[in-house]
Short mmCIF file of N, CA and C in Angstrom, two decimals:
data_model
loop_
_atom_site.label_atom_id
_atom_site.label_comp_id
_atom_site.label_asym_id
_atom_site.label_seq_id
_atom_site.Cartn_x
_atom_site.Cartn_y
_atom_site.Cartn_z
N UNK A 1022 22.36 60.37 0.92
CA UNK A 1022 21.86 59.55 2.00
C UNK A 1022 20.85 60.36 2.80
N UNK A 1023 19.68 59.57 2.78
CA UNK A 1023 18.34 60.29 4.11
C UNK A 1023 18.58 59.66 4.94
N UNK A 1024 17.37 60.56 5.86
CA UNK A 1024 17.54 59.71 7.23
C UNK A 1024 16.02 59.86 7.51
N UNK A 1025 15.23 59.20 8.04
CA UNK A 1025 13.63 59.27 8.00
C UNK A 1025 13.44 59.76 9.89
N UNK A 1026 12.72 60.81 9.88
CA UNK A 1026 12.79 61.72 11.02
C UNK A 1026 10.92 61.30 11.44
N UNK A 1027 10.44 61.56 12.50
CA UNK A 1027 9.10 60.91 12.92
C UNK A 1027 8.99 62.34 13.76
N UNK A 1028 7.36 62.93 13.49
CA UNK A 1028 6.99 64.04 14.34
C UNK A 1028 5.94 63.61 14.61
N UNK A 1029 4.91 63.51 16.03
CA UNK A 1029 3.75 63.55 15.94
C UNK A 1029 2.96 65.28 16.44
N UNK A 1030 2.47 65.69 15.70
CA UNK A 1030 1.53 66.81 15.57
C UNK A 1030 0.18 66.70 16.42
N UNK A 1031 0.11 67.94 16.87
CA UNK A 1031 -1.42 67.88 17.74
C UNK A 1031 -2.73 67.79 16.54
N UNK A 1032 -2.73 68.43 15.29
CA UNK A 1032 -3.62 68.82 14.85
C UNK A 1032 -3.40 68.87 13.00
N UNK A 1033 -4.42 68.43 12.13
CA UNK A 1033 -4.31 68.80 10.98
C UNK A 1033 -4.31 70.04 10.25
N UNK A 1034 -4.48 71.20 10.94
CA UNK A 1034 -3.86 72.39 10.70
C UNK A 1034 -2.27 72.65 11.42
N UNK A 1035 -2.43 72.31 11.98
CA UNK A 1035 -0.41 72.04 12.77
C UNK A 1035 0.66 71.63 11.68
N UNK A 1036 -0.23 70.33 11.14
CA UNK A 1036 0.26 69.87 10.37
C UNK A 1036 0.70 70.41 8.67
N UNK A 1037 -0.84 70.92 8.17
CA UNK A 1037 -0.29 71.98 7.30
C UNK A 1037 0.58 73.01 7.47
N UNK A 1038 0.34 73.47 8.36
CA UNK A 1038 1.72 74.74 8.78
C UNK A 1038 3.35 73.83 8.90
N UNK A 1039 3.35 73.10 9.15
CA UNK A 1039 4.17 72.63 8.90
C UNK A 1039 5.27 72.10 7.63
N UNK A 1040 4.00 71.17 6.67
CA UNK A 1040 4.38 71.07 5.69
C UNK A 1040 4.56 72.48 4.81
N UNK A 1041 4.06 73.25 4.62
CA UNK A 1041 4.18 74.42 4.42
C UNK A 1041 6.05 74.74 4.71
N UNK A 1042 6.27 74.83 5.72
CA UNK A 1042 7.49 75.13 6.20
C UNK A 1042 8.52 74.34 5.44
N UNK A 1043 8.20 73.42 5.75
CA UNK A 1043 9.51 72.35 5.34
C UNK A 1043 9.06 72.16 3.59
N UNK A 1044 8.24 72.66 3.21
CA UNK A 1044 7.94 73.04 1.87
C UNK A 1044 9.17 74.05 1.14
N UNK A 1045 8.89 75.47 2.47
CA UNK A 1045 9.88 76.42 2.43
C UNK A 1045 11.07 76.28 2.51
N UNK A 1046 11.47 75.41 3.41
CA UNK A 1046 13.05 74.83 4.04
C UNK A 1046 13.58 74.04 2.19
N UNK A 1047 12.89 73.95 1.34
CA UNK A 1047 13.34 72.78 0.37
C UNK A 1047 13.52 71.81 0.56
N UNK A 1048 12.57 70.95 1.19
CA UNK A 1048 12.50 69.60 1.20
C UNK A 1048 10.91 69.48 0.60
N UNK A 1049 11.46 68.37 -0.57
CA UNK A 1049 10.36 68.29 -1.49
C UNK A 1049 9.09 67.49 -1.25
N UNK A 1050 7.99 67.52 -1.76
CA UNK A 1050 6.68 67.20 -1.06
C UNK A 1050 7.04 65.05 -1.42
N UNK A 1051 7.59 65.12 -2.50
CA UNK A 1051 7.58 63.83 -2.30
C UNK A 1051 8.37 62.62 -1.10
N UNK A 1052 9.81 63.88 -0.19
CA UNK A 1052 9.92 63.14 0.91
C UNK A 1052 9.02 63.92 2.31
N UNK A 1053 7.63 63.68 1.90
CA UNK A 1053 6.95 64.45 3.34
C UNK A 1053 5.87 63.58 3.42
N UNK A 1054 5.31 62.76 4.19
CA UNK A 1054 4.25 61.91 4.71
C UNK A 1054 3.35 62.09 5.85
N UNK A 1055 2.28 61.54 5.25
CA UNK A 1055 1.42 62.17 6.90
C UNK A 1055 0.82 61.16 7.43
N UNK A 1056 0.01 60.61 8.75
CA UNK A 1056 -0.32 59.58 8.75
C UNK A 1056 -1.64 60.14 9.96
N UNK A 1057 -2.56 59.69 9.95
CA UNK A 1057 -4.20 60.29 10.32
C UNK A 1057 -5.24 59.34 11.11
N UNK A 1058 -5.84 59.30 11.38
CA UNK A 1058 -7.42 58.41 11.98
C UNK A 1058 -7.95 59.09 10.77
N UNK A 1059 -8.28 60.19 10.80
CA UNK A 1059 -9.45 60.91 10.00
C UNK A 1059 -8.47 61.02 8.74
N UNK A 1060 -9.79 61.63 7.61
CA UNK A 1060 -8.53 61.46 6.45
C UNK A 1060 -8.08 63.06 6.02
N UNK A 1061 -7.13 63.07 5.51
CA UNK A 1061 -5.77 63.93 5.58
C UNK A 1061 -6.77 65.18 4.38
N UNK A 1062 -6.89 65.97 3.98
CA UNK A 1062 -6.67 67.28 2.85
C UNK A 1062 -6.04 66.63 1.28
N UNK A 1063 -6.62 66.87 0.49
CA UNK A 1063 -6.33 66.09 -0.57
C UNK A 1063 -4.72 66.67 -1.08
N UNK A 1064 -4.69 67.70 -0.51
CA UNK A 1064 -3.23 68.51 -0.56
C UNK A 1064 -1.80 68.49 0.37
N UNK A 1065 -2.50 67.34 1.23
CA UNK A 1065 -1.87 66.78 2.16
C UNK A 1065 -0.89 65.52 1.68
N UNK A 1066 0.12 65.08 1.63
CA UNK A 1066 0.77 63.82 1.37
C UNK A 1066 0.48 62.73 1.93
N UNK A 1067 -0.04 61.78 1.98
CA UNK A 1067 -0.34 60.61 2.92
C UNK A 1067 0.64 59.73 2.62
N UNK A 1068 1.02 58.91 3.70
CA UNK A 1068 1.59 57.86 3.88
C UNK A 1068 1.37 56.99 2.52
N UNK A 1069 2.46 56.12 2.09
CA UNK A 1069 2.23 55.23 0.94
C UNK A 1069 2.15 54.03 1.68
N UNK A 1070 1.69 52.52 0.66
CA UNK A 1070 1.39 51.21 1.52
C UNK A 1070 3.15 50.96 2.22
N UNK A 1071 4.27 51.34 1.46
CA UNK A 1071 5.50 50.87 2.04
C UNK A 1071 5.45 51.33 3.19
N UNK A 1072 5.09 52.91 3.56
CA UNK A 1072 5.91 53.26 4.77
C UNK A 1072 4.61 52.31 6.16
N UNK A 1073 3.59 52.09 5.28
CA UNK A 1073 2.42 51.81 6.49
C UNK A 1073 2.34 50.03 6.90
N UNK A 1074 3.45 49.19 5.78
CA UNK A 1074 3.36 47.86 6.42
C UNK A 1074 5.12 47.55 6.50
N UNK A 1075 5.13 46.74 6.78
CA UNK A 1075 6.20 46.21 7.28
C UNK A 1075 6.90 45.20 5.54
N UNK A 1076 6.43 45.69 4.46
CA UNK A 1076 6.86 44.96 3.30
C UNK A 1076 8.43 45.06 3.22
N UNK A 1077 9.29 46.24 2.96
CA UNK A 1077 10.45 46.28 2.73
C UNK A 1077 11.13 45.26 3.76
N UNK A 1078 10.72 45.58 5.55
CA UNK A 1078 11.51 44.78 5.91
C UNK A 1078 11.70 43.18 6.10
N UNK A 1079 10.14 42.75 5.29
CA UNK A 1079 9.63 41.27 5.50
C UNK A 1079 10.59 40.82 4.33
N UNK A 1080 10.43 41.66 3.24
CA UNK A 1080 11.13 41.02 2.46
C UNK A 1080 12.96 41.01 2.19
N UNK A 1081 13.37 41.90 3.05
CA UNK A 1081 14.99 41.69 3.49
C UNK A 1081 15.50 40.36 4.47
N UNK A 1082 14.39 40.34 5.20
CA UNK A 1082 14.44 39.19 6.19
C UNK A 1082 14.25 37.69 5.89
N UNK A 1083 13.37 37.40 4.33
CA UNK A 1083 13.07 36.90 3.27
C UNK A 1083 13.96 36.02 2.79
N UNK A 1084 14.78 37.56 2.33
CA UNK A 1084 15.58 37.13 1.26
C UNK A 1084 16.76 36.50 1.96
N UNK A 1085 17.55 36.75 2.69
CA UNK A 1085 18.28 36.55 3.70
C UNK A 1085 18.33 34.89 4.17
N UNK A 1086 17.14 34.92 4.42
CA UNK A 1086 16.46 33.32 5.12
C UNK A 1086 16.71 32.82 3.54
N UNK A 1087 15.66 32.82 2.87
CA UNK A 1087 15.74 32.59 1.58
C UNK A 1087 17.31 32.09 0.77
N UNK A 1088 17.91 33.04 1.08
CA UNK A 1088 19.27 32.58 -0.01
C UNK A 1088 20.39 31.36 1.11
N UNK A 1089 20.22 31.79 2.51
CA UNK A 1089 20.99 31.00 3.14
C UNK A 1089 20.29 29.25 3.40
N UNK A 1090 19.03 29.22 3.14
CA UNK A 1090 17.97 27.67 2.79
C UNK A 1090 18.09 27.27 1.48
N UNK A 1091 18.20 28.08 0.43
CA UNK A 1091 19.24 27.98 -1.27
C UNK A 1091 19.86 27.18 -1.22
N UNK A 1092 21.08 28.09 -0.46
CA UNK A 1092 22.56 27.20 -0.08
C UNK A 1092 22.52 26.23 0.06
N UNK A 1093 22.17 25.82 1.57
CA UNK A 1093 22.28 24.50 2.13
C UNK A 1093 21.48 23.10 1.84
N UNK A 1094 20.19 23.75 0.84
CA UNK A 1094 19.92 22.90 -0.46
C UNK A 1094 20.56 22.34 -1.43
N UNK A 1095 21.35 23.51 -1.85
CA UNK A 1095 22.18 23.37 -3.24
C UNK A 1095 23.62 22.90 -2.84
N UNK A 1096 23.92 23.07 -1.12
CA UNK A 1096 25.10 22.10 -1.09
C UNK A 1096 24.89 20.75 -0.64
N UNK A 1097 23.32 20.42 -0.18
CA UNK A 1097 23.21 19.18 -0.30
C UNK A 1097 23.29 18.58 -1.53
N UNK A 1098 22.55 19.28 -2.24
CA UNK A 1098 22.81 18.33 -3.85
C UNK A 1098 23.67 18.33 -4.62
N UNK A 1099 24.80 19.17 -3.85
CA UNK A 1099 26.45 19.04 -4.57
C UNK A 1099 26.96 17.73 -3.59
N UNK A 1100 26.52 17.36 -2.66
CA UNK A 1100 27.45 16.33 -1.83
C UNK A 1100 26.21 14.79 -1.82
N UNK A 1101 25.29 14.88 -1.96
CA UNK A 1101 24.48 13.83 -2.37
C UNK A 1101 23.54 13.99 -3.90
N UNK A 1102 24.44 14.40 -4.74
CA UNK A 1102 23.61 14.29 -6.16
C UNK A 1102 22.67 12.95 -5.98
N UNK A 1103 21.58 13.32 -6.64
CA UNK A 1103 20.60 12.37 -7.30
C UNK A 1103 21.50 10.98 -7.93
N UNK A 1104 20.69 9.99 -8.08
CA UNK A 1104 21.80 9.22 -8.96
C UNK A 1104 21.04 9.07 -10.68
N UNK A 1105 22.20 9.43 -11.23
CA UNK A 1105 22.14 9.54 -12.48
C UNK A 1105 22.63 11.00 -12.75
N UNK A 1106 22.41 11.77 -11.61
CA UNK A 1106 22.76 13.07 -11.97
C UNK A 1106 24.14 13.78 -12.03
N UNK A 1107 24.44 14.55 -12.44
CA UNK A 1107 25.90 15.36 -12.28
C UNK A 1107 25.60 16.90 -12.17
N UNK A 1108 25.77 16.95 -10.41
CA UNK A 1108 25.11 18.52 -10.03
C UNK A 1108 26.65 19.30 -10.14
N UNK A 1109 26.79 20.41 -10.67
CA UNK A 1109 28.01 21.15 -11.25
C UNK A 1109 27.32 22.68 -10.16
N UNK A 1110 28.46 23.35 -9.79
CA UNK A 1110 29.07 24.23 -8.71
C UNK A 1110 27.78 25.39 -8.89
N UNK A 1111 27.60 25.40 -10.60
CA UNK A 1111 26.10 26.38 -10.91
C UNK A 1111 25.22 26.20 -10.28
N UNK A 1112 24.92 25.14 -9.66
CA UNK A 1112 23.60 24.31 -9.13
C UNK A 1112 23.48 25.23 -7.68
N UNK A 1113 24.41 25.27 -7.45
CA UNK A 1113 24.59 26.09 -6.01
C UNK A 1113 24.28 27.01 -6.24
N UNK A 1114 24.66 28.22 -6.99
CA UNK A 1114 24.43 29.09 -7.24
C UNK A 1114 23.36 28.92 -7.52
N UNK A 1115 22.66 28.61 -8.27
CA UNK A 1115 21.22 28.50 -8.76
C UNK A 1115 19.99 28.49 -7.88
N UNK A 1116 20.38 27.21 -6.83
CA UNK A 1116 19.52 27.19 -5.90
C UNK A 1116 19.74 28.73 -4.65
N UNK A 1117 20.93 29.14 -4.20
CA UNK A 1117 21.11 30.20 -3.37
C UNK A 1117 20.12 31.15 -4.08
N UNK A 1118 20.29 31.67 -5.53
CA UNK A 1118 19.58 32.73 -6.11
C UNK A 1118 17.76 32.36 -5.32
N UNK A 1119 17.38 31.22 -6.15
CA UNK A 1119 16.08 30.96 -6.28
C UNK A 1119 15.72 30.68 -4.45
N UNK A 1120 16.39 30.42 -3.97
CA UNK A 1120 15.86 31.01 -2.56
C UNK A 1120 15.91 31.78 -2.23
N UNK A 1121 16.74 32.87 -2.15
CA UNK A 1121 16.57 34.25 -1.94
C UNK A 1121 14.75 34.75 -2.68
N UNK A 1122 15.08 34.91 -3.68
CA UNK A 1122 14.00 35.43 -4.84
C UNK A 1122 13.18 34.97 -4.11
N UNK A 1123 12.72 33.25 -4.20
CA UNK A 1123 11.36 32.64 -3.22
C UNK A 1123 11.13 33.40 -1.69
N UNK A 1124 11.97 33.56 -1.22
CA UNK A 1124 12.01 33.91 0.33
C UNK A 1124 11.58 35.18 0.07
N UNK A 1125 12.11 35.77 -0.17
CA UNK A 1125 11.83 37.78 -0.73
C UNK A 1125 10.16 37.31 -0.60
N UNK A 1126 9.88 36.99 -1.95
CA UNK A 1126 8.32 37.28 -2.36
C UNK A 1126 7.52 36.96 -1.09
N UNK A 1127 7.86 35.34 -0.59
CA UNK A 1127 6.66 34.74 0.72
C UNK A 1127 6.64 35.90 1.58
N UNK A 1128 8.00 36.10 2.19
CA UNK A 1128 7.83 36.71 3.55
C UNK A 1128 7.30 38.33 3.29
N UNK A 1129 7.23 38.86 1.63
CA UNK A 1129 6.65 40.03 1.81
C UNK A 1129 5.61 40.31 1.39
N UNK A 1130 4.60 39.28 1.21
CA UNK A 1130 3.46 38.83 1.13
C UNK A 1130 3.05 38.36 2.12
N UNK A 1131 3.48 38.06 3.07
CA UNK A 1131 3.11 37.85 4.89
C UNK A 1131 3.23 39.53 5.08
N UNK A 1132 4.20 39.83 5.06
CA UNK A 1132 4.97 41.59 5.74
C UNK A 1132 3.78 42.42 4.87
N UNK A 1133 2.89 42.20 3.93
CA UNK A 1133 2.48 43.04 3.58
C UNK A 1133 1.08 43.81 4.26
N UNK A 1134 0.64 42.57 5.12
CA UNK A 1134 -0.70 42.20 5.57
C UNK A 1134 0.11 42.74 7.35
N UNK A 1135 1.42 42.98 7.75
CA UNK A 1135 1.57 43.59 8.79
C UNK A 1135 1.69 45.21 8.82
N UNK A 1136 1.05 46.00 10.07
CA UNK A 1136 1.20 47.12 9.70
C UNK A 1136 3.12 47.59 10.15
N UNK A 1137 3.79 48.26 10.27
CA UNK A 1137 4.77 49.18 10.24
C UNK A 1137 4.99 48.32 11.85
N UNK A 1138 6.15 47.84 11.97
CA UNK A 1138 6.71 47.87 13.55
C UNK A 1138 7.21 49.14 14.22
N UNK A 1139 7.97 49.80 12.71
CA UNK A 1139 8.72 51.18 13.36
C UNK A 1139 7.54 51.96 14.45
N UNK A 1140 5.83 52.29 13.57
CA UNK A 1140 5.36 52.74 13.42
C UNK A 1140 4.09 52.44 14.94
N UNK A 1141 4.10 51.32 15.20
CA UNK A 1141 4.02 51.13 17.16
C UNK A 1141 3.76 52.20 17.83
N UNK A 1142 4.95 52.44 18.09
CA UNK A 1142 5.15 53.54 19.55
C UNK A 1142 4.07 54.74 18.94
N UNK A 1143 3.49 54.92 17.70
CA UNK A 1143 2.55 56.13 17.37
C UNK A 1143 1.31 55.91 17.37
N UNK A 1144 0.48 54.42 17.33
CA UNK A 1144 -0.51 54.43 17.25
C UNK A 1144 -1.25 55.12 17.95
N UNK A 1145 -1.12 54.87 19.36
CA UNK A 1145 -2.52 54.97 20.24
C UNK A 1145 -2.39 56.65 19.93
N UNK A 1146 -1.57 57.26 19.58
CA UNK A 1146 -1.58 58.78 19.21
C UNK A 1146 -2.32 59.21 18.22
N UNK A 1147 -2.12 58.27 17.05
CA UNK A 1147 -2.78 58.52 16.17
C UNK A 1147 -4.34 58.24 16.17
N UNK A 1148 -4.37 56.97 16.90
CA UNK A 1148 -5.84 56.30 17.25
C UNK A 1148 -6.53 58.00 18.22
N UNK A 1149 -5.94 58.46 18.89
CA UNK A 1149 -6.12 59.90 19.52
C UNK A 1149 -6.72 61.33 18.77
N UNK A 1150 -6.38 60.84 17.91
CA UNK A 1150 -6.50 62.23 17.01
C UNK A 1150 -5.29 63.32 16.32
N UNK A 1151 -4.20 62.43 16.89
CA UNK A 1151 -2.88 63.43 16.35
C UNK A 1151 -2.59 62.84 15.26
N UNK A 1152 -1.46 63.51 14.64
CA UNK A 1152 -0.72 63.30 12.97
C UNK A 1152 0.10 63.01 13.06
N UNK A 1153 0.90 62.31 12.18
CA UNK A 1153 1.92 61.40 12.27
C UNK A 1153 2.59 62.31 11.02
N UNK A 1154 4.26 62.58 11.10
CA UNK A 1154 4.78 63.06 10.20
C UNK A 1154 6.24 62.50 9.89
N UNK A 1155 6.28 62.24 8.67
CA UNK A 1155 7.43 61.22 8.48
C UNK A 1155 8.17 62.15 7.33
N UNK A 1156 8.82 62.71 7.48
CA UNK A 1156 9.87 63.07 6.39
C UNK A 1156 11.35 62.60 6.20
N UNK A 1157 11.53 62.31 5.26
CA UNK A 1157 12.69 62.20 4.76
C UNK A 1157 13.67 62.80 4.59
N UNK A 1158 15.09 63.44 4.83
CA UNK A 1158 15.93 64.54 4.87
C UNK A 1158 17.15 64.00 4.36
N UNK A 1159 17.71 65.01 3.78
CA UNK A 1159 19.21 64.73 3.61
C UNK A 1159 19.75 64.80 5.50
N UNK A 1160 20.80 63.72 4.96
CA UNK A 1160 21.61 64.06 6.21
C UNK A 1160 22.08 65.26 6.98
N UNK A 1161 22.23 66.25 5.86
CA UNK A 1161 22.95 67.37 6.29
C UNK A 1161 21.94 67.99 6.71
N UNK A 1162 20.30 67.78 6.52
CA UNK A 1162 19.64 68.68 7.56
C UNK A 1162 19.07 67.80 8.78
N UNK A 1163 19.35 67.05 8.79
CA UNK A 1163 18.82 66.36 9.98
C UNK A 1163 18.50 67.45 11.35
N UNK A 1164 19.90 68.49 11.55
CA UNK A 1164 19.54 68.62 12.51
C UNK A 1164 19.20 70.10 12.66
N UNK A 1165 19.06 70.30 11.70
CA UNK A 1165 18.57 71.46 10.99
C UNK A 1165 16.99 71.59 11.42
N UNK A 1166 16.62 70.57 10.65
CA UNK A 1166 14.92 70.09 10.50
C UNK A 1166 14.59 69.96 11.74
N UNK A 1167 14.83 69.57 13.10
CA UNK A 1167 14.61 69.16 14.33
C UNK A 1167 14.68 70.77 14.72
N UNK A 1168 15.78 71.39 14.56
CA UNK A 1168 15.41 72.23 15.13
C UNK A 1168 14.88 73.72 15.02
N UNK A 1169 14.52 73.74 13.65
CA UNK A 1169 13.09 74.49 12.77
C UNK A 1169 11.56 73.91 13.92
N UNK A 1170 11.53 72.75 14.01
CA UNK A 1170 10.38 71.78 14.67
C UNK A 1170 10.19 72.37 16.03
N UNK A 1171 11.43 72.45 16.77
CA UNK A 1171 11.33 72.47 17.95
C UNK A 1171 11.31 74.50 18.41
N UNK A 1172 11.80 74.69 17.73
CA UNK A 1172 11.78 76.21 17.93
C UNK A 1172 10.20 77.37 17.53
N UNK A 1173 9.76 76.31 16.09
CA UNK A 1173 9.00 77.06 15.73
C UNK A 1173 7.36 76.48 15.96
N UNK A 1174 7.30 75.39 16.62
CA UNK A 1174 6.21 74.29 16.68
C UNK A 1174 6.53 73.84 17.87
N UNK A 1175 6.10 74.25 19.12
CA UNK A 1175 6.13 73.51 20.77
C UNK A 1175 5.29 72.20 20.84
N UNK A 1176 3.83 72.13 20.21
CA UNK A 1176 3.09 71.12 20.09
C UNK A 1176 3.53 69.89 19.56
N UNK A 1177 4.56 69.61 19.24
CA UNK A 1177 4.84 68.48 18.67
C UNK A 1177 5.58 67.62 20.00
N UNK A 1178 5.87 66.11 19.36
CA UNK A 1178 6.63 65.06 20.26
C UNK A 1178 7.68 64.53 19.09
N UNK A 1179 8.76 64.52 19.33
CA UNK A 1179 9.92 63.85 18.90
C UNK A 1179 10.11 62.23 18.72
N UNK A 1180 9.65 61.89 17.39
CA UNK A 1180 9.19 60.18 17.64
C UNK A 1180 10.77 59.25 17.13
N UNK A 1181 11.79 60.45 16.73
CA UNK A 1181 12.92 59.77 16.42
C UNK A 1181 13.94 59.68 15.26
N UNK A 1182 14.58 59.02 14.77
CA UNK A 1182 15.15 58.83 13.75
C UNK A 1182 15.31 57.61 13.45
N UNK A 1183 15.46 57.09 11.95
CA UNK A 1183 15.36 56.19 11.24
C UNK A 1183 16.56 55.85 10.54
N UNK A 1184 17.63 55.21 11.12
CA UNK A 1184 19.06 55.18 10.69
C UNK A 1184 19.23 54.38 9.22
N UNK A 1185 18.14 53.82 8.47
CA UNK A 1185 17.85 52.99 7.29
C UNK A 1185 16.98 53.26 6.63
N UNK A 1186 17.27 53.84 5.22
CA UNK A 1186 15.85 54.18 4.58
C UNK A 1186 16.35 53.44 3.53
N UNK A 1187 15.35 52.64 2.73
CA UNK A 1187 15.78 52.07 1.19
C UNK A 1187 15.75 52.72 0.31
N UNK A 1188 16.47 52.57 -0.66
CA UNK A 1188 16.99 53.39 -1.69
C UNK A 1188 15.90 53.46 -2.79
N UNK A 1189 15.68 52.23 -3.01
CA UNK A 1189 14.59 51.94 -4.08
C UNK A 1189 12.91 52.59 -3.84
N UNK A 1190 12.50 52.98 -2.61
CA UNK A 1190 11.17 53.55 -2.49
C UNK A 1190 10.59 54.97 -2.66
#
């Protein structure tokens, strides 16, 4: 289990020294993200489209909506079948699935075109000229990593923790 940790950095050399570090600490470059106005060092990790729109969570919210509008479809047409028809208990099931699935895709195809809600409280920082740093950690360093940050890097701001990371990204 991770936990997604938020630093904002004064500077893109801050920032390399950093990654550098937590390079050292063994946390691997693929949970380390950066996020910029200007663009990042090609050796730099940048942010991917997941962490920068709001897709994962459009489409949990989706699916959710989605399978519970299924339902109450598919138990209308268990209690007012069509006539001629004979809707059987699958039908429910069927429709719950295919709303979920439908709901998923719409709402994260809306969510995809939004940027990050988490990701708010950092703009006008970033719009500023600072770096945005998103790493990923095992639990067990959570507080480890904070306080490597805070001891060895004064320039930074503490943007938080992320009690939900998806498994699949």
């Amino acid at each position: 289990m991770r936990r997604r940790l938020y630093f904002m950095l004064p500077t893109i050399p801050a920032a390399r020294a950093i990654l550098d570090e937590l390079l050292l600490a063994r946390i691997e470059e693929k949970y380390i993200h950066f996020m910029a106005k200007e663009s990042l060092p090609h050796d730099m990790p940048e942010a991917n489209f997941l962490q920068k729109t709001d897709l994962i969570h459009g489409m949990e919210l989706g699916m959710v909506i989605g399978a519970a509008t299924g339902l109450l479809a598919g138990g209308l047409l268990l209690i007012f079948p069509p006539e001629g028809l004979e809707m059987r208990t699958i039908a429910l099931l069927v429709a719950g699935l295919g709303g979920a699935v439908f709901g998923s895709w719409v709402s994260g195809m809306a969510a995809a075109a939004i940027p990050n809600s988490r990701l708010k409280a950092f703009t006008e920082e970033i719009e500023a000229g600072k770096v945005l740093l998103i790493v990923d950690v095992p639990l067990s360093k959570v507080v480890q990593t904070e306080e490597m940050m805070a001891t060895r890097h004064p320039g930074f701001r503490y943007g938080g923790v992320e009690p939900h990371i998806p498994a699949f990204p």
